[in-house]
Amino acid sequence: MLRLKKMVLAEVPDVVPLFLDESQTQYWESGIRHDAESANELLRGYFRVPSYHWMMFSNGEVVGYGHLLRSDYLEAWIVSYIVAPEFQGLGIATAFVEEVKGFALNEGIEILYASAHTANLASIRVIEKSGFQPADALAHSKENLYRWESKRPNKMQHPTV
């Protein structure tokens, strides 16, 4: 059974092992391979900016991690999501993206962005299945940009009489 939980800084060591498998980071623009220390440092750095983090569990075991970065009042980026190789293909990443969309609506975020390396077909499928539309290619990058807009009516478009 899949469960998602908002993560706190003290739980960083619980998700570090996910960053040690090269298959997890092969599509990252930096191409950096992590050891436990650098993965720990990377994750702790993510907590220094306005962002939200989730841990993904299956039968009590940590099987994934996801990160949402708030870029301004109405927009945010799904920075990353990682699922342990043995749990990939089970809908865990898609469940995470859907959770983030619901969270975004509750937080008043109207636009979400996500990017995926052009060769990361699994991630592209997750993003597109979740309703994101191609937006643009990122300049000087091997990643494509995707955008999702909430369907909530904008209060500015419906003034009261």
N, CA, C and O of each residue as an XYZ file, in Angstrom:
644
protein
N       0.839     -1.185      0.000
C       0.000      0.000      0.000
C       0.885      1.249      0.000
O       1.806      1.358      0.809
N       0.608      2.184     -0.901
C       1.380      3.410     -1.024
C       0.871      4.461     -0.052
O      -0.333      4.642      0.133
N       1.833      5.153      0.568
C       1.493      6.256      1.463
C       2.493      7.379      1.215
O       3.690      7.128      1.079
N       2.008      8.610      1.154
C       2.853      9.790      1.018
C       2.815     10.564      2.319
O       1.767     10.664      2.957
N       3.957     11.112      2.716
C       4.043     11.858      3.968
C       4.922     13.073      3.747
O       5.991     12.970      3.145
N       4.473     14.237      4.236
C       5.326     15.423      4.176
C       6.561     15.139      5.025
O       6.477     14.555      6.106
N       7.688     15.561      4.515
C       8.979     15.237      5.119
C       9.542     16.453      5.852
O       9.298     17.593      5.458
N      10.293     16.199      6.917
C      10.990     17.252      7.647
C      12.494     17.006      7.547
O      12.933     15.908      7.205
N      13.270     18.036      7.849
C      14.725     17.986      7.712
C      15.350     16.791      8.432
O      16.284     16.178      7.915
N      14.849     16.460      9.606
C      15.420     15.352     10.384
C      15.298     14.008      9.671
O      15.990     13.056     10.030
N      14.424     13.920      8.663
C      14.223     12.657      7.943
C      15.109     12.513      6.709
O      15.013     11.513      5.997
N      15.966     13.492      6.445
C      16.857     13.422      5.280
C      17.625     12.103      5.225
O      17.682     11.497      4.155
N      18.222     11.624      6.328
C      18.970     10.357      6.245
C      18.133      9.174      5.749
O      18.680      8.212      5.208
N      16.824      9.242      5.928
C      15.957      8.143      5.496
C      15.831      8.043      3.977
O      15.543      6.968      3.451
N      16.046      9.155      3.266
C      15.914      9.120      1.805
C      17.260      9.149      1.082
O      17.303      8.969     -0.135
N      18.354      9.370      1.803
C      19.687      9.397      1.179
C      19.956      8.156      0.331
O      20.483      8.298     -0.773
N      19.624      6.949      0.787
C      19.920      5.764     -0.038
C      19.321      5.824     -1.447
O      19.869      5.222     -2.371
N      18.218      6.532     -1.624
C      17.607      6.644     -2.950
C      18.520      7.368     -3.934
O      18.436      7.135     -5.140
N      19.382      8.235     -3.439
C      20.253      9.044     -4.286
C      21.572      8.348     -4.616
O      22.379      8.894     -5.368
N      21.801      7.174     -4.079
C      23.080      6.494     -4.275
C      23.091      5.590     -5.494
O      24.162      5.183     -5.943
N      21.938      5.268     -6.034
C      21.828      4.403     -7.206
C      21.982      5.258     -8.463
O      21.223      6.204     -8.668
N      22.964      4.926     -9.304
C      23.234      5.719    -10.503
C      22.016      5.823    -11.419
O      21.845      6.824    -12.115
N      21.177      4.803    -11.421
C      19.992      4.853    -12.285
C      19.057      5.991    -11.881
O      18.238      6.441    -12.682
N      19.180      6.451    -10.644
C      18.319      7.528    -10.157
C      18.780      8.898    -10.642
O      17.960      9.794    -10.841
N      20.073      9.065    -10.831
C      20.612     10.392    -11.123
C      21.173     10.513    -12.536
O      21.752     11.545    -12.875
N      21.017      9.490    -13.362
C      21.618      9.523    -14.696
C      21.059     10.627    -15.584
O      21.734     11.062    -16.517
N      19.855     11.084    -15.318
C      19.251     12.118    -16.157
C      19.431     13.524    -15.601
O      18.972     14.495    -16.203
N      20.089     13.636    -14.471
C      20.286     14.959    -13.899
C      21.266     15.733    -14.756
O      22.253     15.184    -15.246
N      20.988     16.993    -14.930
C      21.802     17.851    -15.788
C      23.263     17.874    -15.338
O      24.166     17.894    -16.174
N      23.499     17.872    -14.048
C      24.868     17.967    -13.544
C      25.660     16.691    -13.773
O      26.887     16.738    -13.859
N      24.985     15.552    -13.873
C      25.676     14.287    -14.066
C      26.455     13.829    -12.846
O      27.260     12.903    -12.938
N      26.229     14.457    -11.718
C      26.968     14.132    -10.497
C      26.466     12.821     -9.913
O      25.261     12.591     -9.810
N      27.410     11.967     -9.533
C      27.059     10.743     -8.803
C      27.278     11.035     -7.321
O      28.259     11.671     -6.936
N      26.367     10.570     -6.520
C      26.427     10.902     -5.104
C      26.923      9.748     -4.251
O      26.643      8.578     -4.513
N      27.676     10.125     -3.213
C      27.928      9.214     -2.114
C      26.998      9.693     -0.991
O      26.290     10.687     -1.153
N      27.000      8.995      0.130
C      26.055      9.335      1.203
C      26.239     10.774      1.685
O      25.258     11.463      1.964
N      27.477     11.225      1.782
C      27.735     12.579      2.283
C      27.220     13.651      1.315
O      26.576     14.612      1.738
N      27.503     13.487      0.022
C      27.059     14.511     -0.936
C      25.536     14.485     -1.107
O      24.922     15.534     -1.302
N      24.927     13.308     -1.037
C      23.464     13.224     -1.128
C      22.821     13.907      0.077
O      21.828     14.621     -0.063
N      23.387     13.686      1.248
C      22.899     14.315      2.470
C      23.002     15.837      2.348
O      22.072     16.559      2.708
N      24.133     16.316      1.839
C      24.344     17.754      1.667
C      23.357     18.338      0.648
O      22.790     19.407      0.873
N      23.158     17.641     -0.457
C      22.212     18.086     -1.481
C      20.805     18.225     -0.895
O      20.152     19.254     -1.069
N      20.349     17.191     -0.208
C      18.999     17.207      0.356
C      18.838     18.292      1.410
O      17.818     18.980      1.440
N      19.830     18.450      2.269
C      19.753     19.507      3.284
C      19.696     20.880      2.620
O      19.022     21.784      3.116
N      20.401     21.039      1.503
C      20.353     22.293      0.753
C      18.963     22.591      0.227
O      18.539     23.746      0.199
N      18.246     21.545     -0.194
C      16.878     21.725     -0.677
C      15.974     22.329      0.393
O      15.008     23.024      0.076
N      16.288     22.062      1.657
C      15.460     22.567      2.757
C      15.746     24.036      3.070
O      15.025     24.641      3.863
N      16.778     24.619      2.467
C      17.134     26.016      2.744
C      16.331     27.014      1.915
O      16.434     28.221      2.134
N      15.549     26.533      0.985
C      14.754     27.413      0.122
C      13.270     27.118      0.352
O      12.934     26.058      0.881
N      12.381     28.029     -0.032
C      10.945     27.795      0.183
C      10.469     26.581     -0.619
O      10.194     26.678     -1.815
N      10.380     25.460      0.050
C      10.021     24.235     -0.660
C       9.316     23.257      0.265
O       9.259     23.434      1.482
N       8.782     22.221     -0.361
C       8.050     21.171      0.340
C       8.628     19.832     -0.099
O       9.058     19.672     -1.241
N       8.631     18.884      0.814
C       9.242     17.584      0.555
C       8.305     16.475      1.012
O       7.601     16.608      2.012
N       8.311     15.386      0.266
C       7.496     14.227      0.608
C       8.345     12.970      0.577
O       9.277     12.844     -0.217
N       7.998     12.045      1.459
C       8.550     10.696      1.422
C       7.428      9.787      0.937
O       6.257      9.996      1.256
N       7.805      8.779      0.163
C       6.831      7.818     -0.345
C       7.126      6.476      0.315
O       8.274      6.035      0.356
N       6.088      5.835      0.827
C       6.235      4.571      1.540
C       5.409      3.478      0.877
O       4.338      3.738      0.329
N       5.915      2.264      0.933
C       5.144      1.084      0.562
C       5.360      0.066      1.666
O       6.489     -0.354      1.918
N       4.293     -0.325      2.317
C       4.366     -1.273      3.443
C       5.402     -0.844      4.477
O       6.163     -1.674      4.975
N       5.432      0.442      4.800
C       6.317      0.970      5.824
C       7.741      1.239      5.375
O       8.529      1.780      6.151
N       8.097      0.884      4.160
C       9.453      1.070      3.640
C       9.511      2.340      2.788
O       8.625      2.584      1.969
N      10.568      3.154      2.987
C      10.754      4.345      2.159
C      11.112      3.895      0.748
O      12.122      3.223      0.536
N      10.269      4.274     -0.217
C      10.501      3.861     -1.605
C      10.638      5.053     -2.547
O      10.902      4.871     -3.736
N      10.462      6.278     -2.030
C      10.576      7.429     -2.907
C      10.665      8.739     -2.162
O      10.428      8.822     -0.957
N      11.013      9.756     -2.919
C      11.168     11.117     -2.409
C      10.708     12.079     -3.504
O      10.914     11.816     -4.689
N      10.091     13.182     -3.113
C       9.697     14.214     -4.060
C       9.851     15.590     -3.453
O       9.787     15.758     -2.235
N      10.058     16.589     -4.325
C      10.409     17.932     -3.889
C       9.677     18.961     -4.748
O       9.736     18.904     -5.976
N       8.999     19.887     -4.111
C       8.300     20.984     -4.777
C       8.914     22.297     -4.317
O       8.995     22.556     -3.116
N       9.348     23.128     -5.258
C       9.965     24.420     -4.964
C       8.982     25.529     -5.299
O       8.494     25.625     -6.425
N       8.701     26.350     -4.324
C       7.797     27.494     -4.554
C       8.612     28.610     -5.192
O       9.553     29.113     -4.579
N       8.262     29.004     -6.419
C       9.041     30.041     -7.098
C       8.487     31.438     -6.836
O       9.243     32.409     -6.821
N       7.208     31.546     -6.636
C       6.589     32.800     -6.219
C       5.211     32.480     -5.647
O       4.899     31.321     -5.374
N       4.401     33.495     -5.471
C       3.113     33.308     -4.810
C       2.195     32.340     -5.544
O       1.497     31.552     -4.907
N       2.186     32.387     -6.885
C       1.229     31.595     -7.652
C       1.849     30.450     -8.434
O       1.123     29.691     -9.076
N       3.167     30.302     -8.401
C       3.830     29.278     -9.209
C       4.792     28.441     -8.370
O       5.327     28.895     -7.358
N       4.994     27.200     -8.827
C       5.939     26.301     -8.162
C       6.480     25.308     -9.185
O       5.903     25.118    -10.256
N       7.588     24.687     -8.838
C       8.249     23.687     -9.683
C       8.313     22.353     -8.958
O       8.684     22.291     -7.786
N       7.949     21.289     -9.659
C       8.258     19.955     -9.154
C       9.717     19.737     -9.537
O      10.033     19.473    -10.697
N      10.593     19.849     -8.561
C      12.026     19.802     -8.817
C      12.482     18.382     -9.104
O      13.247     18.136    -10.036
N      12.004     17.460     -8.296
C      12.437     16.079     -8.500
C      11.469     15.118     -7.833
O      10.740     15.468     -6.906
N      11.492     13.918     -8.332
C      10.876     12.793     -7.651
C      11.715     11.582     -8.009
O      12.123     11.398     -9.156
N      11.960     10.768     -7.007
C      12.801      9.588     -7.169
C      12.063      8.411     -6.554
O      11.549      8.504     -5.440
N      12.014      7.312     -7.278
C      11.399      6.083     -6.783
C      12.448      4.982     -6.877
O      13.119      4.839     -7.899
N      12.587      4.205     -5.806
C      13.554      3.101     -5.791
C      13.321      2.201     -7.004
O      12.172      1.920     -7.347
N      14.395      1.744     -7.658
C      14.258      0.961     -8.895
C      13.285     -0.209     -8.798
O      12.529     -0.462     -9.736
N      13.295     -0.918     -7.686
C      12.428     -2.093     -7.565
C      10.951     -1.730     -7.402
O      10.090     -2.609     -7.436
N      10.653     -0.434     -7.224
C       9.265      0.020     -7.080
C       8.808      0.878     -8.260
O       7.690      1.393     -8.256
N       9.658      1.032     -9.257
C       9.289      1.813    -10.435
C       8.270      1.050    -11.271
O       8.253     -0.181    -11.284
N       7.428      1.793    -11.962
C       6.412      1.180    -12.814
C       5.152      0.781    -12.075
O       4.265      0.154    -12.656
N       5.058      1.136    -10.796
C       3.889      0.769     -9.990
C       2.951      1.953     -9.739
O       1.996      1.834     -8.971
N       3.215      3.076    -10.375
C       2.359      4.247    -10.214
C       2.728      5.146     -9.055
O       1.978      6.068     -8.733
N       3.859      4.906     -8.421
C       4.245      5.694     -7.251
C       4.572      7.133     -7.642
O       4.121      8.064     -6.975
N       5.339      7.331     -8.699
C       5.673      8.692     -9.137
C       4.415      9.439     -9.567
O       4.261     10.622     -9.264
N       3.525      8.761    -10.267
C       2.271      9.393    -10.690
C       1.440      9.792     -9.472
O       0.862     10.879     -9.447
N       1.376      8.928     -8.471
C       0.636      9.251     -7.242
C       1.245     10.475     -6.563
O       0.520     11.321     -6.039
N       2.575     10.571     -6.570
C       3.238     11.737     -5.988
C       2.842     13.012     -6.735
O       2.473     14.007     -6.111
N       2.918     12.986     -8.068
C       2.590     14.176     -8.857
C       1.133     14.580     -8.624
O       0.835     15.769     -8.520
N       0.233     13.616     -8.543
C      -1.173     13.932     -8.272
C      -1.338     14.538     -6.877
O      -2.127     15.465     -6.693
N      -0.603     14.023     -5.904
C      -0.630     14.584     -4.545
C      -0.161     16.038     -4.566
O      -0.763     16.899     -3.924
N       0.902     16.304     -5.299
C       1.441     17.661     -5.387
C       0.427     18.599     -6.041
O       0.289     19.749     -5.623
N      -0.275     18.121     -7.051
C      -1.297     18.957     -7.690
C      -2.392     19.333     -6.686
O      -2.817     20.487     -6.643
N      -2.847     18.377     -5.885
C      -3.845     18.666     -4.858
C      -3.314     19.626     -3.810
O      -4.016     20.543     -3.385
N      -2.077     19.415     -3.397
C      -1.432     20.306     -2.440
C      -1.360     21.722     -3.012
O      -1.651     22.696     -2.319
N      -0.968     21.823     -4.284
C      -0.851     23.129     -4.941
C      -2.183     23.868     -4.926
O      -2.232     25.062     -4.628
N      -3.252     23.165     -5.244
C      -4.580     23.791     -5.223
C      -4.905     24.338     -3.837
O      -5.387     25.462     -3.704
N      -4.637     23.537     -2.804
C      -4.923     23.958     -1.428
C      -4.067     25.134     -0.987
O      -4.488     25.927     -0.144
N      -2.865     25.256     -1.550
C      -1.947     26.336     -1.191
C      -2.149     27.586     -2.046
O      -1.469     28.592     -1.843
N      -3.076     27.530     -2.998
C      -3.312     28.677     -3.866
C      -2.341     28.785     -5.030
O      -2.316     29.797     -5.730
N      -1.548     27.753     -5.239
C      -0.621     27.735     -6.371
C      -1.438     27.461     -7.624
O      -2.184     26.483     -7.681
N      -1.303     28.309     -8.611
C      -2.112     28.178     -9.819
C      -1.381     27.516    -10.974
O      -2.017     26.948    -11.862
N      -0.062     27.582    -10.977
C       0.702     27.000    -12.082
C       1.838     26.157    -11.515
O       2.603     26.614    -10.666
N       1.934     24.935    -11.992
C       3.046     24.052    -11.646
C       3.871     23.811    -12.900
O       3.335     23.683    -14.001
N       5.179     23.751    -12.713
C       6.081     23.391    -13.797
C       6.804     22.111    -13.413
O       7.023     21.836    -12.234
N       7.164     21.347    -14.406
C       8.000     20.165    -14.212
C       8.885     20.064    -15.441
O       8.487     20.465    -16.534
N      10.077     19.532    -15.264
C      10.944     19.321    -16.420
C      11.420     17.884    -16.401
O      11.501     17.251    -15.349
N      11.730     17.384    -17.575
C      12.220     16.010    -17.693
C      13.260     15.959    -18.803
O      13.091     16.564    -19.862
N      14.321     15.238    -18.544
C      15.350     15.019    -19.560
C      14.689     14.360    -20.761
O      13.831     13.492    -20.599
N      15.077     14.762    -21.953
C      14.436     14.247    -23.165
C      14.556     12.732    -23.301
O      13.739     12.115    -23.984
N      15.556     12.118    -22.666
C      15.725     10.660    -22.739
C      15.014      9.925    -21.607
O      14.955      8.696    -21.616
N      14.475     10.654    -20.637
C      13.815     10.029    -19.488
C      12.332      9.812    -19.816
O      11.460     10.533    -19.331
N      12.074      8.812    -20.639
C      10.717      8.570    -21.133
C       9.730      8.237    -20.020
O       8.561      8.616    -20.095
N      10.192      7.533    -18.987
C       9.294      7.189    -17.878
C       8.808      8.452    -17.173
O       7.624      8.570    -16.858
N       9.705      9.387    -16.927
C       9.318     10.626    -16.261
C       8.405     11.467    -17.151
O       7.456     12.084    -16.668
N       8.692     11.489    -18.439
C       7.827     12.222    -19.368
C       6.415     11.634    -19.352
O       5.436     12.379    -19.380
N       6.303     10.303    -19.307
C       4.979      9.660    -19.242
C       4.238     10.058    -17.968
O       3.041     10.345    -18.004
N       4.948     10.073    -16.849
C       4.325     10.460    -15.577
C       3.789     11.883    -15.674
O       2.644     12.146    -15.307
N       4.610     12.790    -16.164
C       4.230     14.201    -16.250
C       3.028     14.382    -17.178
O       2.069     15.076    -16.840
N       3.092     13.756    -18.344
C       1.992     13.913    -19.300
C       0.709     13.238    -18.818
O      -0.385     13.769    -19.014
N       0.840     12.063    -18.185
C      -0.334     11.362    -17.653
C      -1.031     12.206    -16.585
O      -2.240     12.096    -16.385
N      -0.262     13.040    -15.909
C      -0.806     13.880    -14.841
C      -1.367     15.201    -15.353
O      -1.712     16.078    -14.561
N      -1.460     15.347    -16.667
C      -2.113     16.523    -17.225
C      -1.217     17.698    -17.543
O      -1.713     18.762    -17.912
N       0.084     17.538    -17.412
C       1.000     18.615    -17.779
C       1.093     18.681    -19.300
O       1.052     17.661    -19.987
N       1.219     19.891    -19.801
C       1.335     20.114    -21.238
C       2.738     20.618    -21.558
O       3.323     21.360    -20.769
N       3.284     20.223    -22.708
C       4.604     20.754    -23.090
C       4.552     22.278    -23.129
O       3.605     22.864    -23.655
N       5.574     22.909    -22.568
C       5.626     24.369    -22.535
C       6.757     24.885    -23.411
O       6.558     25.806    -24.203
N       7.936     24.302    -23.276
C       9.090     24.800    -24.011
C      10.276     23.909    -23.688
O      10.239     23.121    -22.743
N      11.313     24.039    -24.472
C      12.580     23.395    -24.129
C      13.348     24.389    -23.271
O      13.277     25.596    -23.503
N      14.072     23.896    -22.295
C      14.878     24.779    -21.465
C      16.155     25.126    -22.222
O      16.817     24.243    -22.767
N      16.496     26.392    -22.256
C      17.675     26.850    -22.994
C      18.933     26.153    -22.488
O      19.115     25.985    -21.283
N      19.792     25.753    -23.405
C      21.078     25.127    -23.091
C      20.910     23.897    -22.205
O      21.722     23.655    -21.311
N      19.875     23.133    -22.449
C      19.571     21.991    -21.604
C      19.050     20.840    -22.452
O      18.574     21.035    -23.570
N      19.149     19.641    -21.898
C      18.572     18.462    -22.542
C      17.241     18.120    -21.892
O      16.814     16.965    -21.897
N      16.594     19.128    -21.335
C      15.323     18.907    -20.665
C      14.208     19.668    -21.361
O      14.421     20.742    -21.923
N      13.026     19.094    -21.313
C      11.826     19.755    -21.805
C      11.032     20.265    -20.616
O      11.031     19.656    -19.547
N      10.368     21.374    -20.812
C       9.576     21.990    -19.761
C       8.100     21.657    -19.969
O       7.604     21.662    -21.096
N       7.403     21.368    -18.862
C       5.970     21.067    -18.897
C       5.264     21.986    -17.912
O       5.854     22.428    -16.926
N       3.990     22.271    -18.187
C       3.229     23.209    -17.366
C       1.850     22.624    -17.074
O       1.237     21.994    -17.936
N       1.368     22.839    -15.848
C       0.021     22.445    -15.444
C      -0.616     23.656    -14.781
O      -0.001     24.296    -13.928
N      -1.844     23.971    -15.169
C      -2.580     25.073    -14.562
C      -3.786     24.541    -13.825
O      -4.490     23.657    -14.312
N      -4.020     25.091    -12.637
C      -5.209     24.690    -11.889
C      -6.440     25.156    -12.648
O      -6.386     26.115    -13.419
N      -7.531     24.475    -12.425
C      -8.784     24.832    -13.092
C      -9.642     25.739    -12.210
O     -10.791     26.033    -12.538
N      -9.076     26.175    -11.097
C      -9.810     27.046    -10.191
C     -10.009     28.405    -10.858
O      -9.055     28.947    -11.414
N     -11.212     28.971    -10.820
C     -11.429     30.288    -11.423
C     -10.584     31.336    -10.712
O     -10.478     31.333     -9.486
N     -10.004     32.203    -11.465
C      -9.219     33.303    -10.916
C     -10.188     34.353    -10.375
O     -11.071     34.813    -11.099
N     -10.030     34.729     -9.123
C     -10.944     35.697     -8.502
C     -10.937     37.034     -9.242
O     -11.946     37.739     -9.257
N      -9.820     37.382     -9.846
C      -9.728     38.643    -10.572
C     -10.591     38.620    -11.835
O     -10.996     39.676    -12.322
N     -10.873     37.456    -12.360
C     -11.670     37.350    -13.574
C     -13.168     37.386    -13.282
O     -13.966     37.540    -14.207
N     -13.564     37.251    -12.033
C     -14.974     37.197    -11.666
C     -15.272     38.231    -10.579
O     -15.523     37.867     -9.430
N     -15.245     39.513    -10.934
C     -15.490     40.531     -9.900
C     -16.930     40.457     -9.389
O     -17.848     40.078    -10.117
N     -17.096     40.821     -8.152
C     -18.449     40.859     -7.586
C     -19.119     42.155     -8.016
O     -18.458     43.171     -8.232
N     -20.416     42.104     -8.132
C     -21.169     43.286     -8.595
C     -21.821     43.966     -7.430
O     -22.500     44.978     -7.607
